[in-house]
Tab-separated table of C-alpha atoms in Angstrom:
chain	number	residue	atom	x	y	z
A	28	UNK	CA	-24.699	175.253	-140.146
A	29	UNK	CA	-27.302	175.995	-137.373
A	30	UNK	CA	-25.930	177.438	-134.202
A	31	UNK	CA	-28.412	176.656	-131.222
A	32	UNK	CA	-27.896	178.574	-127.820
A	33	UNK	CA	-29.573	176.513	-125.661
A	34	UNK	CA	-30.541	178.702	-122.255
A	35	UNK	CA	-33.571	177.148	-120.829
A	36	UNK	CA	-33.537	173.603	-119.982
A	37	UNK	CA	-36.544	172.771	-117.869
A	38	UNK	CA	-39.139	170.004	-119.412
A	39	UNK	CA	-42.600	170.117	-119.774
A	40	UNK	CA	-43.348	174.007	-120.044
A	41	UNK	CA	-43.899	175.853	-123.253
A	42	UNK	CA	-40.441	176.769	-125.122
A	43	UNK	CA	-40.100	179.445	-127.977
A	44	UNK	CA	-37.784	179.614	-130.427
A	45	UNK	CA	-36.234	183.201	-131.538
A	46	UNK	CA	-34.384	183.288	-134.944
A	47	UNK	CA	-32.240	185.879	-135.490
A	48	UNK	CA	-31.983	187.957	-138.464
A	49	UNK	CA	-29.080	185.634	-139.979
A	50	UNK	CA	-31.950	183.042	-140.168
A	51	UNK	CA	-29.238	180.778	-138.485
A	52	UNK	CA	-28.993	181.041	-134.855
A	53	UNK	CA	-31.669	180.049	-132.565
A	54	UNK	CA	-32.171	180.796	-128.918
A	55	UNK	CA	-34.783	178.539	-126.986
A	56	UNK	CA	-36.756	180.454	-123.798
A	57	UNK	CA	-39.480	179.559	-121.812
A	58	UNK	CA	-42.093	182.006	-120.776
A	59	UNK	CA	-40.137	183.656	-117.849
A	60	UNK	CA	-38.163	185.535	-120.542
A	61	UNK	CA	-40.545	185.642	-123.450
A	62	UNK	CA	-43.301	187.924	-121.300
A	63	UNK	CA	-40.805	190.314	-120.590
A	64	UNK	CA	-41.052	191.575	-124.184
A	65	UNK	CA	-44.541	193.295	-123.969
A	66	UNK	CA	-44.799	192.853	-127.437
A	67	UNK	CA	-43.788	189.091	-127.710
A	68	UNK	CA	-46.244	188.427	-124.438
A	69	UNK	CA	-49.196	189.999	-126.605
A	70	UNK	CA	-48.322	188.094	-129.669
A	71	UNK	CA	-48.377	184.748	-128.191
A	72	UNK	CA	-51.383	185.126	-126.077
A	73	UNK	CA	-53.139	185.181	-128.996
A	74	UNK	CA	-51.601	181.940	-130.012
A	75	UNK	CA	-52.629	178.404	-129.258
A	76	UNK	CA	-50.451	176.733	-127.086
A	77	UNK	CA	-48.210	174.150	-128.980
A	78	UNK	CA	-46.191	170.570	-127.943
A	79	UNK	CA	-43.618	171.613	-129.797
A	80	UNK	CA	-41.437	174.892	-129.863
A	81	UNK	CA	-42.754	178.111	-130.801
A	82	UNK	CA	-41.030	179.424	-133.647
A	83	UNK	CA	-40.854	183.706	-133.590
A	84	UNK	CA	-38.525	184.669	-136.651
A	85	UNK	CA	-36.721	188.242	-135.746
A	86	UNK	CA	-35.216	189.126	-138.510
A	87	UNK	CA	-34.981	192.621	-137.733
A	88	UNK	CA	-32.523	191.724	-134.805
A	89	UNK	CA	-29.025	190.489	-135.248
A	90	UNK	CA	-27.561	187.366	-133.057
A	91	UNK	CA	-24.930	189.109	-131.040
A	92	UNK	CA	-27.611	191.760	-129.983
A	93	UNK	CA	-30.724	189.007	-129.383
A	94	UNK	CA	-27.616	187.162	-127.612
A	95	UNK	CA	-27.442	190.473	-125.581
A	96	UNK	CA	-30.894	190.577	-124.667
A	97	UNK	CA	-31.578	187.173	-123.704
A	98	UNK	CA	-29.019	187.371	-121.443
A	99	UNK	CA	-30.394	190.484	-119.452
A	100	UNK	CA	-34.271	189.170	-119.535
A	101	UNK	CA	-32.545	185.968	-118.053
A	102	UNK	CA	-31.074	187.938	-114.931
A	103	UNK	CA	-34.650	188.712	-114.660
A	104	UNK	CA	-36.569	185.658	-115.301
A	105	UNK	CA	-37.399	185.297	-111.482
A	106	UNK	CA	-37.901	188.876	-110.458
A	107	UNK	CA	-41.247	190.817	-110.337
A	108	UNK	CA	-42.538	192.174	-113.507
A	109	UNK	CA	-40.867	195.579	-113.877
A	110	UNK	CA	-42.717	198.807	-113.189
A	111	UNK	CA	-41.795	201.741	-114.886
A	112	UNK	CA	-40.677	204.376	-112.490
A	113	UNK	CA	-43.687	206.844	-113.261
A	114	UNK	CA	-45.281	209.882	-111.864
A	115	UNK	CA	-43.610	213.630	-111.652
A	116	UNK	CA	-40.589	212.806	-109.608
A	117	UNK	CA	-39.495	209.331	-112.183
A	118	UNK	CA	-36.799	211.269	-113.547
A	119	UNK	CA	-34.845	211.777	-110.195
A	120	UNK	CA	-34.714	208.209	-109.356
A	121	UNK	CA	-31.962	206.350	-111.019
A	122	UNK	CA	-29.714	203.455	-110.263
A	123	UNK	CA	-26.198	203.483	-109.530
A	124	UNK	CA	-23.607	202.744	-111.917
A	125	UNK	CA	-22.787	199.789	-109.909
A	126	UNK	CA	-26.142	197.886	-110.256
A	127	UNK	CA	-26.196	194.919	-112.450
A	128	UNK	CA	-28.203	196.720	-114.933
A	129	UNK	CA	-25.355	199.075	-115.601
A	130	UNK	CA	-22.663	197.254	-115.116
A	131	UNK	CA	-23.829	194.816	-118.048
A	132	UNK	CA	-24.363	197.464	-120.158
A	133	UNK	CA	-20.994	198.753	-119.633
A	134	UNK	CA	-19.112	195.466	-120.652
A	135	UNK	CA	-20.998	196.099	-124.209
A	136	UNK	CA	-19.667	198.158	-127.073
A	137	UNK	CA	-21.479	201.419	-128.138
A	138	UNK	CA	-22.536	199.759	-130.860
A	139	UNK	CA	-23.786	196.753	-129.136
A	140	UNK	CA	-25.550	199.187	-126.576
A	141	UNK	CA	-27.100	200.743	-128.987
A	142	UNK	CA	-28.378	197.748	-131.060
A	143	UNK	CA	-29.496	196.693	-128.016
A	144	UNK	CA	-31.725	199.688	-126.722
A	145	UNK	CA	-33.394	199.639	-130.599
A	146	UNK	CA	-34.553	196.128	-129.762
A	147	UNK	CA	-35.354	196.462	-126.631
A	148	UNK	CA	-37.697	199.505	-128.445
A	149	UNK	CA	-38.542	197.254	-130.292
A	150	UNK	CA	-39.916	194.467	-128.497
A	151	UNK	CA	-41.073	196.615	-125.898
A	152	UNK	CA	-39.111	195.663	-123.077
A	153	UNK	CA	-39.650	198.403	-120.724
A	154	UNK	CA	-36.597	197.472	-117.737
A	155	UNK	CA	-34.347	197.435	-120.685
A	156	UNK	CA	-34.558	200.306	-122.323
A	157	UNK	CA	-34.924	202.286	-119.030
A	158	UNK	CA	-31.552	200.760	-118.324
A	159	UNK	CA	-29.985	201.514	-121.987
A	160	UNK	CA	-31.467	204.879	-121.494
A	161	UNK	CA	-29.803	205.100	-118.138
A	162	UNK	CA	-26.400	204.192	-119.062
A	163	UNK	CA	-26.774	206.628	-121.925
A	164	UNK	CA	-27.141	209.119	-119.150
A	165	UNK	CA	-24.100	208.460	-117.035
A	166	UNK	CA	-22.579	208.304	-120.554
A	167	UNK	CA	-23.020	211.960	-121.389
A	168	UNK	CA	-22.852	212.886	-117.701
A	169	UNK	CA	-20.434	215.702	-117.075
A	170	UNK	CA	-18.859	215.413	-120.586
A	171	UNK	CA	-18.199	218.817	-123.364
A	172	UNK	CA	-19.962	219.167	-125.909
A	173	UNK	CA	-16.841	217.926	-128.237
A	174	UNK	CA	-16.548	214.577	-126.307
A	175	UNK	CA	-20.362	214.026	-126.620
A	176	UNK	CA	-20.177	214.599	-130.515
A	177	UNK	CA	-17.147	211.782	-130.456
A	178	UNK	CA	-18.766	209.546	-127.758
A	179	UNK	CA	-22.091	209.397	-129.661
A	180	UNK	CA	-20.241	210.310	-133.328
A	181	UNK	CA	-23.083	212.815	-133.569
A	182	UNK	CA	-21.541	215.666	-136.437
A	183	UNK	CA	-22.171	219.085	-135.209
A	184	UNK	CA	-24.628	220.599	-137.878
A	185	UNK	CA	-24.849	224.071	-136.110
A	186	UNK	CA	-22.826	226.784	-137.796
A	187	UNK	CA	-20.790	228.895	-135.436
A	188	UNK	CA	-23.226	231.928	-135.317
A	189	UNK	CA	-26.242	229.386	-134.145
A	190	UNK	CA	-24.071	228.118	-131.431
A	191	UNK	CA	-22.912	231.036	-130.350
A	192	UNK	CA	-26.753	231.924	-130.320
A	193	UNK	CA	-27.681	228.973	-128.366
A	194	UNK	CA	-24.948	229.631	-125.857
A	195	UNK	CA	-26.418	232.975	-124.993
A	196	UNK	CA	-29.723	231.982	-124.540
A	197	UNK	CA	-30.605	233.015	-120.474
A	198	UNK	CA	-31.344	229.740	-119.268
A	199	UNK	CA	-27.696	228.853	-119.059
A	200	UNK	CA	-24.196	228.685	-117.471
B	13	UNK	CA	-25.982	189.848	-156.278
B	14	UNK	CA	-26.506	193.345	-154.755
B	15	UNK	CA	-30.176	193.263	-153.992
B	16	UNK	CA	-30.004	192.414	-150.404
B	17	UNK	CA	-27.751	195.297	-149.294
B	18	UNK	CA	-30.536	197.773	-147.953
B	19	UNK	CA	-31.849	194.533	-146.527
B	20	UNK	CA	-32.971	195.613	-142.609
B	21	UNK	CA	-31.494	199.416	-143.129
B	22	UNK	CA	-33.106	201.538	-141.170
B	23	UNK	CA	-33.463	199.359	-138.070
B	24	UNK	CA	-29.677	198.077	-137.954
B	25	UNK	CA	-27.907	200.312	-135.771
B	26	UNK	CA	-24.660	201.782	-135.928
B	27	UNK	CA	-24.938	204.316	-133.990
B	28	UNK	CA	-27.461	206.745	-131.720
B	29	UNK	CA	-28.775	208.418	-134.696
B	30	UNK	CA	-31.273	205.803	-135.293
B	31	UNK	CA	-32.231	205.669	-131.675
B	32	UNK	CA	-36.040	206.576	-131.696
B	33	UNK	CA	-36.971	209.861	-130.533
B	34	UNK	CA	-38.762	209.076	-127.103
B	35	UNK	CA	-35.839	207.021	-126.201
B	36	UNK	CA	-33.378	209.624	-126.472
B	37	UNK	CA	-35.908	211.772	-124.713
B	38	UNK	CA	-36.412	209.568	-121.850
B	39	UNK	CA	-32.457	209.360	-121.718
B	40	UNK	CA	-32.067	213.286	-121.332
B	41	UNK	CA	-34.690	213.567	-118.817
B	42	UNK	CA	-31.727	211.415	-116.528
B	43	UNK	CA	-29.502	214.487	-116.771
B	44	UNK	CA	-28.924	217.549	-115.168
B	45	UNK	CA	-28.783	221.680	-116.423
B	46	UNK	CA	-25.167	221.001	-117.684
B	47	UNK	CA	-25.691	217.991	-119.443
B	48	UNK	CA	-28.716	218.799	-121.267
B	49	UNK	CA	-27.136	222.108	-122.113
B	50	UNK	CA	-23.619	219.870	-123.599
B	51	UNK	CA	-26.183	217.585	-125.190
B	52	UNK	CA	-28.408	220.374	-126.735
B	53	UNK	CA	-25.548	221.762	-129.009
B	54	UNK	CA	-24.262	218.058	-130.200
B	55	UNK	CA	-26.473	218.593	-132.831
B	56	UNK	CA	-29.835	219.859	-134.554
B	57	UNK	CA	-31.681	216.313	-133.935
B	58	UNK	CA	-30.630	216.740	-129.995
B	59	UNK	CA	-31.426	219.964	-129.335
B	60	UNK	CA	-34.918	219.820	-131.570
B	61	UNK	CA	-35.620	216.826	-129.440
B	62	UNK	CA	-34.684	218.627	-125.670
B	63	UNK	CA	-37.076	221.631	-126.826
B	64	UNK	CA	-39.745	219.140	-127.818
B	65	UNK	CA	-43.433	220.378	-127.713
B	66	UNK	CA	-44.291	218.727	-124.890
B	67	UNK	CA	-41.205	219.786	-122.993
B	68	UNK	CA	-40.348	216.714	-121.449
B	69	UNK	CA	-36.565	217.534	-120.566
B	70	UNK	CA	-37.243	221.144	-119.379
B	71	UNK	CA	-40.478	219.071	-117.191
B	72	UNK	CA	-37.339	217.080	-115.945
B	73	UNK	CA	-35.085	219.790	-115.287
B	74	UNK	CA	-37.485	221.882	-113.194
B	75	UNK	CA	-38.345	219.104	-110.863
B	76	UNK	CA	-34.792	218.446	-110.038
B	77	UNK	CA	-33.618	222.489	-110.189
B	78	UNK	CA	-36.478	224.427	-108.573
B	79	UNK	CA	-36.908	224.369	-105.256
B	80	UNK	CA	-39.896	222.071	-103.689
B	81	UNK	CA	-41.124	225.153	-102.195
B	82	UNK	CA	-41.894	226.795	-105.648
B	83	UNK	CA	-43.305	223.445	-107.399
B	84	UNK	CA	-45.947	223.679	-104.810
B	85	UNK	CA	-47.391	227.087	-104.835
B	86	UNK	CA	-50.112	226.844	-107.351
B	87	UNK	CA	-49.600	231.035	-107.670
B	88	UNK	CA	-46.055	230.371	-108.959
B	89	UNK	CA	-46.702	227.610	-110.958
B	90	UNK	CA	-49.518	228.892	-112.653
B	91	UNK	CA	-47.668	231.803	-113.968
B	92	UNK	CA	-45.222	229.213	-116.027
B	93	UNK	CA	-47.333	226.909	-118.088
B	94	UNK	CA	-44.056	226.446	-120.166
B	95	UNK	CA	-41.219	224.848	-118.140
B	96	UNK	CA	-38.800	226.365	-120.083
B	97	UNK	CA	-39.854	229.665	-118.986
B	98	UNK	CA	-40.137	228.125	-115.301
B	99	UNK	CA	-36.521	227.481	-115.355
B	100	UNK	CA	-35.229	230.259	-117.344
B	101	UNK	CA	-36.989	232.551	-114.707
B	102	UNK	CA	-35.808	230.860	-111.963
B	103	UNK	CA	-32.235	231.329	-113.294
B	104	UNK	CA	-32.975	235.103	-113.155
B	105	UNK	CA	-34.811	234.879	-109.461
B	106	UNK	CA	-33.278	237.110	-106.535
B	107	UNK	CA	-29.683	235.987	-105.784
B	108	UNK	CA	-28.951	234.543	-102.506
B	109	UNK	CA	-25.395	236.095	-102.535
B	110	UNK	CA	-26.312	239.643	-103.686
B	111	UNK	CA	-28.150	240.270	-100.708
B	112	UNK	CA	-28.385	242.711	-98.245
B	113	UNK	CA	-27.980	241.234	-94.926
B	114	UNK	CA	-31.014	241.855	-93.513
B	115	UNK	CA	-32.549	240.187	-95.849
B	116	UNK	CA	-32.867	236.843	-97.508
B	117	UNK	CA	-34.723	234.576	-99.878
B	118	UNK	CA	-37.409	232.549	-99.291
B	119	UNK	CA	-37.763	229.349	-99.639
B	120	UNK	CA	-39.635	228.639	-102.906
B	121	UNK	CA	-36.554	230.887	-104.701
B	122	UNK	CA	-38.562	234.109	-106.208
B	123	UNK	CA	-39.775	235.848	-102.728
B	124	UNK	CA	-37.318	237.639	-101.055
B	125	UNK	CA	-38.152	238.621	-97.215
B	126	UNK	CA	-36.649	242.000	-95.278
B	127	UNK	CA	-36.526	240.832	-91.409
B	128	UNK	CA	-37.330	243.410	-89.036
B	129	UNK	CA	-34.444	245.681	-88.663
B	130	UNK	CA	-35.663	249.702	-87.527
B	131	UNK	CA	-34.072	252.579	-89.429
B	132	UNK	CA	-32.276	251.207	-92.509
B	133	UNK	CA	-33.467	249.974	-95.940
B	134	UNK	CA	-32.437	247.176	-97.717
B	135	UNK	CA	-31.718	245.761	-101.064
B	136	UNK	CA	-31.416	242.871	-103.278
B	137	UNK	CA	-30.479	241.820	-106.795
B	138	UNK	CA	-31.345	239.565	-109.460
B	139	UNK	CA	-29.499	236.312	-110.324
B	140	UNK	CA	-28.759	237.410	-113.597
B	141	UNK	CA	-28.049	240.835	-115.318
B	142	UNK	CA	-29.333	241.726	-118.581
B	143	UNK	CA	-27.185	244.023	-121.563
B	144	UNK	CA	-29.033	243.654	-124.683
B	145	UNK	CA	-33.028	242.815	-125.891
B	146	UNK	CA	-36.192	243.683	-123.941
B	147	UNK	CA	-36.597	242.228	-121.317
B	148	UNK	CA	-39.635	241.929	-118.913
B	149	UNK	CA	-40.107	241.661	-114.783
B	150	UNK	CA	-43.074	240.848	-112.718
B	151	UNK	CA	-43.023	242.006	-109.210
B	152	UNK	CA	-45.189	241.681	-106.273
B	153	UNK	CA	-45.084	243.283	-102.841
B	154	UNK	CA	-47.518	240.908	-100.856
B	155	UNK	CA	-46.944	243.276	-97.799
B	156	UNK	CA	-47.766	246.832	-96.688
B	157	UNK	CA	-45.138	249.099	-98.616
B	158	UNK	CA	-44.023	251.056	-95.687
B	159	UNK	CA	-42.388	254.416	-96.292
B	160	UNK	CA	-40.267	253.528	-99.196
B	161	UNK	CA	-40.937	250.616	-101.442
B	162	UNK	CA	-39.299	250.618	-104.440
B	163	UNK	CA	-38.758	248.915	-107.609
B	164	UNK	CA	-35.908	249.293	-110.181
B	165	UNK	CA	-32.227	248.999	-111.823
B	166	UNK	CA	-29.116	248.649	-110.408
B	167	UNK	CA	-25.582	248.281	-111.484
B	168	UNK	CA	-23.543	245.448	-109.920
B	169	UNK	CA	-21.654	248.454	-107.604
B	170	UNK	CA	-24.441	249.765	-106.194
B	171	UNK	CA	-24.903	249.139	-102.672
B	172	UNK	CA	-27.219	247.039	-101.035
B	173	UNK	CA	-27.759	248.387	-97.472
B	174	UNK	CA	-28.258	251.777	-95.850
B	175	UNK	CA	-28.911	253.965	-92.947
B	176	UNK	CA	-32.673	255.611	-92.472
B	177	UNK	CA	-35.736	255.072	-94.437
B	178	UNK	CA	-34.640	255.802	-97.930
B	179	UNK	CA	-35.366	254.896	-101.325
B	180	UNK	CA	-31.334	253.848	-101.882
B	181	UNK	CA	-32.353	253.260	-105.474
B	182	UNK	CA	-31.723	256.254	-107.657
B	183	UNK	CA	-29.675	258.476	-105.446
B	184	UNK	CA	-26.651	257.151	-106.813
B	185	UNK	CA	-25.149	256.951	-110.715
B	186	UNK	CA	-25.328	253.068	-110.585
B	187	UNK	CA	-28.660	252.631	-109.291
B	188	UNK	CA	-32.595	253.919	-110.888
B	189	UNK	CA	-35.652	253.477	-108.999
B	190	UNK	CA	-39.713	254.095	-109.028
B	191	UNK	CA	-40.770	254.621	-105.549
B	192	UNK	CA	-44.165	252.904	-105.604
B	193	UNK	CA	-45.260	254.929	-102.530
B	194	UNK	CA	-45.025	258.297	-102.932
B	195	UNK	CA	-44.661	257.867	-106.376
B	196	UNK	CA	-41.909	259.370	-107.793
B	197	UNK	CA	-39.016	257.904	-110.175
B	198	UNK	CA	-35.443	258.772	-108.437
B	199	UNK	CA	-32.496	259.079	-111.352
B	200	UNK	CA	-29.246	260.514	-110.049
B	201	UNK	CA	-30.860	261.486	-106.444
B	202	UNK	CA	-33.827	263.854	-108.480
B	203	UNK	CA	-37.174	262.611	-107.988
B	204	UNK	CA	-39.770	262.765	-110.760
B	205	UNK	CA	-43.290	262.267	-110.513
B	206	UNK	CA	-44.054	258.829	-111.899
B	207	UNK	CA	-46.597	257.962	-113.206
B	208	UNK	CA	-47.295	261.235	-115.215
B	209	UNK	CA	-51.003	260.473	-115.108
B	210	UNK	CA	-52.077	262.039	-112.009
B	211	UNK	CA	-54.789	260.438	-112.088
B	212	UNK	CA	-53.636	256.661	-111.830
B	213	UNK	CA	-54.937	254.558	-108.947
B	214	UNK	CA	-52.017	253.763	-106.365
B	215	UNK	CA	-50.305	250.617	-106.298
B	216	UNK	CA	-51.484	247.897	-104.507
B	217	UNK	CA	-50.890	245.110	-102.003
B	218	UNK	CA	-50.514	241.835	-104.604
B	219	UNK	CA	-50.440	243.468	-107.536
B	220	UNK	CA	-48.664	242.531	-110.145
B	221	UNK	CA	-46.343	245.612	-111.816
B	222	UNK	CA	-44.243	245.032	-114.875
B	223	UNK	CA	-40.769	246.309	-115.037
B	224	UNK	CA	-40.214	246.324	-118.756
B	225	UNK	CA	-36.152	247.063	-119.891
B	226	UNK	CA	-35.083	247.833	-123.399
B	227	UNK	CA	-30.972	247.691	-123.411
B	228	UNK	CA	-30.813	248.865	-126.670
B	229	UNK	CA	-33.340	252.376	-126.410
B	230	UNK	CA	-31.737	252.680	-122.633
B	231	UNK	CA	-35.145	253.143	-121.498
B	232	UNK	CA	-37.375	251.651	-119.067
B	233	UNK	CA	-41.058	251.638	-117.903
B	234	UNK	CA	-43.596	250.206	-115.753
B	235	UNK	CA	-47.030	248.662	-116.597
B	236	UNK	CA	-49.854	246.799	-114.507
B	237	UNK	CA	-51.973	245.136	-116.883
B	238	UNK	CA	-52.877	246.726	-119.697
B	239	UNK	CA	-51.946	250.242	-118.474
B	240	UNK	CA	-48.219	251.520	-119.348
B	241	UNK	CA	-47.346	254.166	-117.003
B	242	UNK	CA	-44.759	255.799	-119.590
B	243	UNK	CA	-41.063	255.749	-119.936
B	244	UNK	CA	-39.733	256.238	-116.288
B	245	UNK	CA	-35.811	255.840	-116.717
B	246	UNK	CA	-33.962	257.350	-119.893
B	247	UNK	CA	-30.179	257.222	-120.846
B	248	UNK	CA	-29.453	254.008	-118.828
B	249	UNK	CA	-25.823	252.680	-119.591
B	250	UNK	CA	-24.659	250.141	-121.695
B	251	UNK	CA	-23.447	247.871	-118.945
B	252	UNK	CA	-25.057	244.823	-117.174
B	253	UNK	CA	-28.216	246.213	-115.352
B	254	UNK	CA	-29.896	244.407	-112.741
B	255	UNK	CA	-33.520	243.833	-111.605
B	256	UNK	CA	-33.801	245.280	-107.773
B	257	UNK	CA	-36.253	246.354	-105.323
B	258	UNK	CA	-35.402	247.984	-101.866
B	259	UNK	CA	-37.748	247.890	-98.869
B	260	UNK	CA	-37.549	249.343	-95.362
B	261	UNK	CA	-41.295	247.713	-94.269
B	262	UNK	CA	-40.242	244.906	-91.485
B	263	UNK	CA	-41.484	240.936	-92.728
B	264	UNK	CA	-41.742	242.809	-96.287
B	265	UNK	CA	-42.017	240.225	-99.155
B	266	UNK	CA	-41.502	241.112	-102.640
B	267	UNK	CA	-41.547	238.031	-105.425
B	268	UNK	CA	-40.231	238.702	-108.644
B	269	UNK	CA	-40.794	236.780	-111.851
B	270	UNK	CA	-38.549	236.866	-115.216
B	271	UNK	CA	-40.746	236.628	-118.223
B	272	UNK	CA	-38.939	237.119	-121.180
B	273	UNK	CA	-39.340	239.585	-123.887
B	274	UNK	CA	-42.508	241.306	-123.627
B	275	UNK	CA	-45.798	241.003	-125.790
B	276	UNK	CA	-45.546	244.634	-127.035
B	277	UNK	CA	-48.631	245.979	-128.328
């Protein structure tokens, strides 16, 4: 059984076809959305243009997270090519947590979210792992130590006499 | 058919633990003091990753803490290659709110400026007090002294403001000073000559003197450059002792600079 998300439906311009790593579901894009995977963009210049689909197997991603990404390079398929935020002050520039960018990473699970940042890492897609990495941030904003261990189900690994150490370090509270 | 379970491990996700490292550096470069502080004891990979080599998060943290002021005098700057130490000493700059009146802090956060008042002398504190360790202070008077300029240890009690041209540090219990101009050490109101060495040059305008502390001896000295002027405050309490200077000179500026334990040698 092959499920095919068809997303793009515009004739005549070069279509690609992503497998997931089930080897089952397909998702056709055009271009638009294909270049804004730096590494994708790099691997197809190099190829020769075809009549027929492209076919890129992923098989590192899964279909509910390609799902996830498609659908946030298609919000973007008509914008600008993203630029970085760069430069000394980049880190003090962020968007609000009611931009689109955040609020679709909201509506996804953490383990969707971060599935989603690894494949954005993966393929290289700079707007969306600034994005992941942003939502991260309001994540762990203003949260303990103990609810950051449960949000991100980190263990603590510190014995009680390091963190006591790293508590009184002067640099904080 | 087992084969294909380790299929794709290592990239499937199920959690943040197999986020790669610049990522989750990027990601605490978005937060502020607190955060990265709550995030830095989560666990070993965290914090190992916020005191990275190239310092990334403490880069982050000192463009958003310090003032603008201080990020863009090359003098300061150039004293903290390591942004850790930036921020660390910026945590123990003079305190806005332990101030005598008469005085306050300028803008860049580690100069603190005496307006022109006639016949009192004036104080101020550090941020931060320190109990235990050594501990080591950079000062610089980039003005003329006066009468009294002087540089030393205080208790949180000790006050802050006072009538005449005094050294106020020293003549009480809660207080030690080093009176860089007529050179003397004052320790429960008795002067001492300081340093010993008769022989030492004078300090100067914009030089940089050392205030070194060691909690757990109870002594302190000074040093400028490579020359230690000798111990110049014995017996000091066990209690939280902060770095002070008091000044009477009008417009005097006096910048102070936490660095840390000492290289002892």
């Amino acid at each position: 059984m092959t499920a095919t998300i068809e997303l793009e439906s515009v004739p005549f311009i070069q279509k690609f076809k992503l497998i997931a790593s089930d080897n089952k579901t397909e998702f056709i894009i055009d271009e638009k959305i294909l270049n804004q995977s730096a590494v994708l963009k790099e691997m197809m210049e190099i190829q020769d243009k075809s009549d027929t689909e492209i076919t890129i197997p992923l098989n590192q991603i899964s279909a509910e997270c390609l799902g996830n990404v498609i659908k946030f390079c298609k919000h973007y398929e008509d914008s600008e090519p993203y630029l970085p935020p760069i430069g000394p002050t980049a880190c003090l520039s962020r968007p609000s947590q009611s931009h689109w960018d955040m609020v679709f990473l909201k509506s996804l699970s953490s383990k969707q979210l971060f599935d989603i940042i690894n494949a954005a890492n993966f393929l290289n897609i700079s707007r969306l792992i600034d994005a992941g990495c942003f939502r991260l941030g309001y994540m762990t904003e203003n949260r303990t130590v103990e609810e950051i261990r449960r949000i991100f189900q980190e263990s603590g690994d510190f014995s009680a006499v390091e963190e006591e150490q790293i508590r009184n370090e002067p640099l904080w509270n | 058919m087992q084969l294909n379970v380790r299929k794709n491990e290592g990239f499937h996700t199920r959690d943040i633990r197999n986020l790669p490292t610049h990522v989750m550096e990027l990601i605490f470069t978005f937060l502020d003091l607190n955060d990265v502080f709550s995030s830095m004891l989560a666990c070993r990979r965290w914090y190992s990753i916020i005191y990275g080599k190239q310092r990334i998060v403490f880069k982050s943290l000192v463009l958003k803490t310090l003032p603008k002021a201080a990020l863009e005098d090359v003098r300061i700057v150039n004293i903290f290659p390591d942004s850790r130490d930036f921020l660390r000493a910026f945590s123990y700059a003079w305190s806005p709110k332990d101030i005598s009146g008469t005085m306050s802090i300028c803008s860049n956060g580690f100069t603190v400026y005496r307006r022109p008042i006639a016949q009192c002398t004036d104080a101020v504190r550090g941020k931060r007090s320190v109990t235990h360790g050594i501990h080591a202070f950079d000062f610089v008077w980039h003005t003329p002294f006066g009468t009294a300029a002087v540089i030393g240890l205080a208790t949180e009690s000790e006050r802050l403001h006072c009538r005449g041209y005094d050294s106020l540090l020293g003549k009480s219990q809660f207080s030690w000073g080093w009176n860089i101009v007529d050179k003397v050490t004052v320790q429960m109101g008795k002067s001492n000559a300081y340093p010993k060495c008769p022989n030492i040059q004078p300090v100067k305008i914009g030089q940089k003197i050392r205030l070194i502390i060691d909690c757990d001896h109870h002594v302190a000295g000074f040093e400028r450059g490579e020359d230690f002027f000798g111990i110049a405050f014995t017996e000091l309490p066990a209690v939280p002792l902060y770095p002070a200077v008091a000044a009477v000179y009008g417009h005097s500026e006096v910048s102070m600079y936490y660095i840390g334990p000492p290289d002892l040698g």
